[in-house]
């Protein structure tokens, strides 16, 4: 086994040049990673935007009470709501009360129908 010991020491300008090159390589790699992450983020955002727009165009609009209507950019539908003997204002109030009493956000509830029950 041959062990070679070297007493060669870099001069200050050579050491600074080596350090500068190493720092340049590290920041270059970080810059390239930043570009790749930014591009991949934009790519996945465009995919999710296309995915959200496609189902919205094919779904039939649901009967939604005016108080429960979402902003235009947040419009979504989970089906249709059938009102039987009940107006939209009353249905919206019932939906809000159910959401409040159960603690479930209104956007996560699905109402199929609301029927007015006559008292005897």
One Martini backbone bead per residue (centre of mass of N, CA, C, O) as a GRO file, in nm:
protein
  120
    1UNK     BB    1   0.093   0.040   0.026
    2UNK     BB    2   0.055   0.364  -0.106
    3UNK     BB    3   0.142   0.672   0.039
    4UNK     BB    4   0.064   1.006  -0.055
    5UNK     BB    5   0.215   1.299   0.034
    6UNK     BB    6   0.112   1.638   0.016
    7UNK     BB    7   0.249   1.985   0.025
    8UNK     BB    8   0.051   2.117  -0.154
    9UNK     BB    9  -0.031   2.460  -0.187
   10UNK     BB   10  -0.243   2.688  -0.254
   11UNK     BB   11  -0.284   2.969  -0.373
   12UNK     BB   12  -0.485   3.229  -0.332
   13UNK     BB   13  -0.588   3.260  -0.627
   14UNK     BB   14  -0.655   2.957  -0.664
   15UNK     BB   15  -0.856   2.930  -0.426
   16UNK     BB   16  -1.055   3.150  -0.522
   17UNK     BB   17  -1.117   3.018  -0.795
   18UNK     BB   18  -1.231   2.753  -0.685
   19UNK     BB   19  -1.454   2.880  -0.510
   20UNK     BB   20  -1.595   3.030  -0.742
   21UNK     BB   21  -1.668   2.779  -0.909
   22UNK     BB   22  -1.837   2.636  -0.696
   23UNK     BB   23  -2.045   2.862  -0.656
   24UNK     BB   24  -2.136   2.874  -0.951
   25UNK     BB   25  -2.244   2.585  -0.965
   26UNK     BB   26  -2.451   2.599  -0.738
   27UNK     BB   27  -2.619   2.841  -0.853
   28UNK     BB   28  -2.680   2.710  -1.124
   29UNK     BB   29  -2.844   2.471  -1.015
   30UNK     BB   30  -3.054   2.641  -0.862
   31UNK     BB   31  -3.159   2.791  -1.113
   32UNK     BB   32  -3.255   2.541  -1.269
   33UNK     BB   33  -3.451   2.441  -1.050
   34UNK     BB   34  -3.631   2.692  -1.051
   35UNK     BB   35  -3.726   2.666  -1.342
   36UNK     BB   36  -3.848   2.380  -1.324
   37UNK     BB   37  -4.054   2.439  -1.098
   38UNK     BB   38  -4.207   2.665  -1.241
   39UNK     BB   39  -4.292   2.504  -1.495
   40UNK     BB   40  -4.440   2.275  -1.345
   41UNK     BB   41  -4.649   2.454  -1.206
   42UNK     BB   42  -4.778   2.567  -1.467
   43UNK     BB   43  -4.856   2.296  -1.586
   44UNK     BB   44  -5.045   2.199  -1.350
   45UNK     BB   45  -5.236   2.442  -1.361
   46UNK     BB   46  -5.337   2.395  -1.650
   47UNK     BB   47  -5.454   2.116  -1.596
   48UNK     BB   48  -5.657   2.201  -1.370
   49UNK     BB   49  -5.809   2.411  -1.541
   50UNK     BB   50  -5.905   2.213  -1.761
   51UNK     BB   51  -6.053   2.019  -1.566
   52UNK     BB   52  -6.262   2.233  -1.458
   53UNK     BB   53  -6.389   2.325  -1.738
   54UNK     BB   54  -6.503   2.065  -1.867
   55UNK     BB   55  -6.737   1.982  -1.665
   56UNK     BB   56  -6.892   2.257  -1.665
   57UNK     BB   57  -6.987   2.236  -1.970
   58UNK     BB   58  -7.158   1.950  -1.930
   59UNK     BB   59  -7.329   2.050  -1.714
   60UNK     BB   60  -7.616   2.102  -1.561
   61UNK     BB   61  -7.792   2.333  -1.425
   62UNK     BB   62  -7.876   2.422  -1.112
   63UNK     BB   63  -8.101   2.478  -0.863
   64UNK     BB   64  -8.030   2.790  -0.717
   65UNK     BB   65  -8.023   2.984  -0.471
   66UNK     BB   66  -7.941   3.311  -0.438
   67UNK     BB   67  -7.785   3.277  -0.158
   68UNK     BB   68  -7.608   3.015  -0.286
   69UNK     BB   69  -7.456   3.166  -0.486
   70UNK     BB   70  -7.175   3.183  -0.662
   71UNK     BB   71  -6.920   3.293  -0.792
   72UNK     BB   72  -6.827   3.283  -1.116
   73UNK     BB   73  -6.536   3.142  -1.052
   74UNK     BB   74  -6.706   2.928  -0.836
   75UNK     BB   75  -6.880   2.767  -1.011
   76UNK     BB   76  -7.103   2.497  -0.918
   77UNK     BB   77  -7.221   2.149  -0.948
   78UNK     BB   78  -7.423   1.864  -0.790
   79UNK     BB   79  -7.688   1.910  -0.954
   80UNK     BB   80  -8.025   1.882  -0.864
   81UNK     BB   81  -8.307   2.072  -0.739
   82UNK     BB   82  -8.612   1.980  -0.589
   83UNK     BB   83  -8.911   2.163  -0.564
   84UNK     BB   84  -9.188   2.096  -0.324
   85UNK     BB   85  -9.380   2.350  -0.222
   86UNK     BB   86  -9.121   2.549  -0.260
   87UNK     BB   87  -8.930   2.813  -0.236
   88UNK     BB   88  -8.615   2.945  -0.276
   89UNK     BB   89  -8.592   3.099  -0.007
   90UNK     BB   90  -8.666   2.860   0.179
   91UNK     BB   91  -8.450   2.664   0.076
   92UNK     BB   92  -8.208   2.837   0.159
   93UNK     BB   93  -8.273   2.836   0.461
   94UNK     BB   94  -8.262   2.531   0.504
   95UNK     BB   95  -7.972   2.490   0.408
   96UNK     BB   96  -7.842   2.679   0.622
   97UNK     BB   97  -7.945   2.529   0.874
   98UNK     BB   98  -7.818   2.253   0.817
   99UNK     BB   99  -7.527   2.354   0.805
  100UNK     BB  100  -7.519   2.475   1.093
  101UNK     BB  101  -7.610   2.222   1.263
  102UNK     BB  102  -7.380   2.020   1.140
  103UNK     BB  103  -7.104   2.178   1.037
  104UNK     BB  104  -7.139   2.177   0.730
  105UNK     BB  105  -7.054   2.288   0.451
  106UNK     BB  106  -7.245   2.386   0.185
  107UNK     BB  107  -7.040   2.278  -0.039
  108UNK     BB  108  -7.072   1.962   0.085
  109UNK     BB  109  -7.364   1.959   0.022
  110UNK     BB  110  -7.646   1.746  -0.090
  111UNK     BB  111  -7.942   1.829  -0.261
  112UNK     BB  112  -8.225   1.681  -0.406
  113UNK     BB  113  -8.477   1.764  -0.208
  114UNK     BB  114  -8.762   1.987  -0.128
  115UNK     BB  115  -9.037   1.937   0.097
  116UNK     BB  116  -9.353   2.022   0.174
  117UNK     BB  117  -9.510   1.979   0.490
  118UNK     BB  118  -9.818   1.919   0.597
  119UNK     BB  119 -10.027   1.999   0.842
  120UNK     BB  120 -10.302   1.832   1.035
   0.00000   0.00000   0.00000
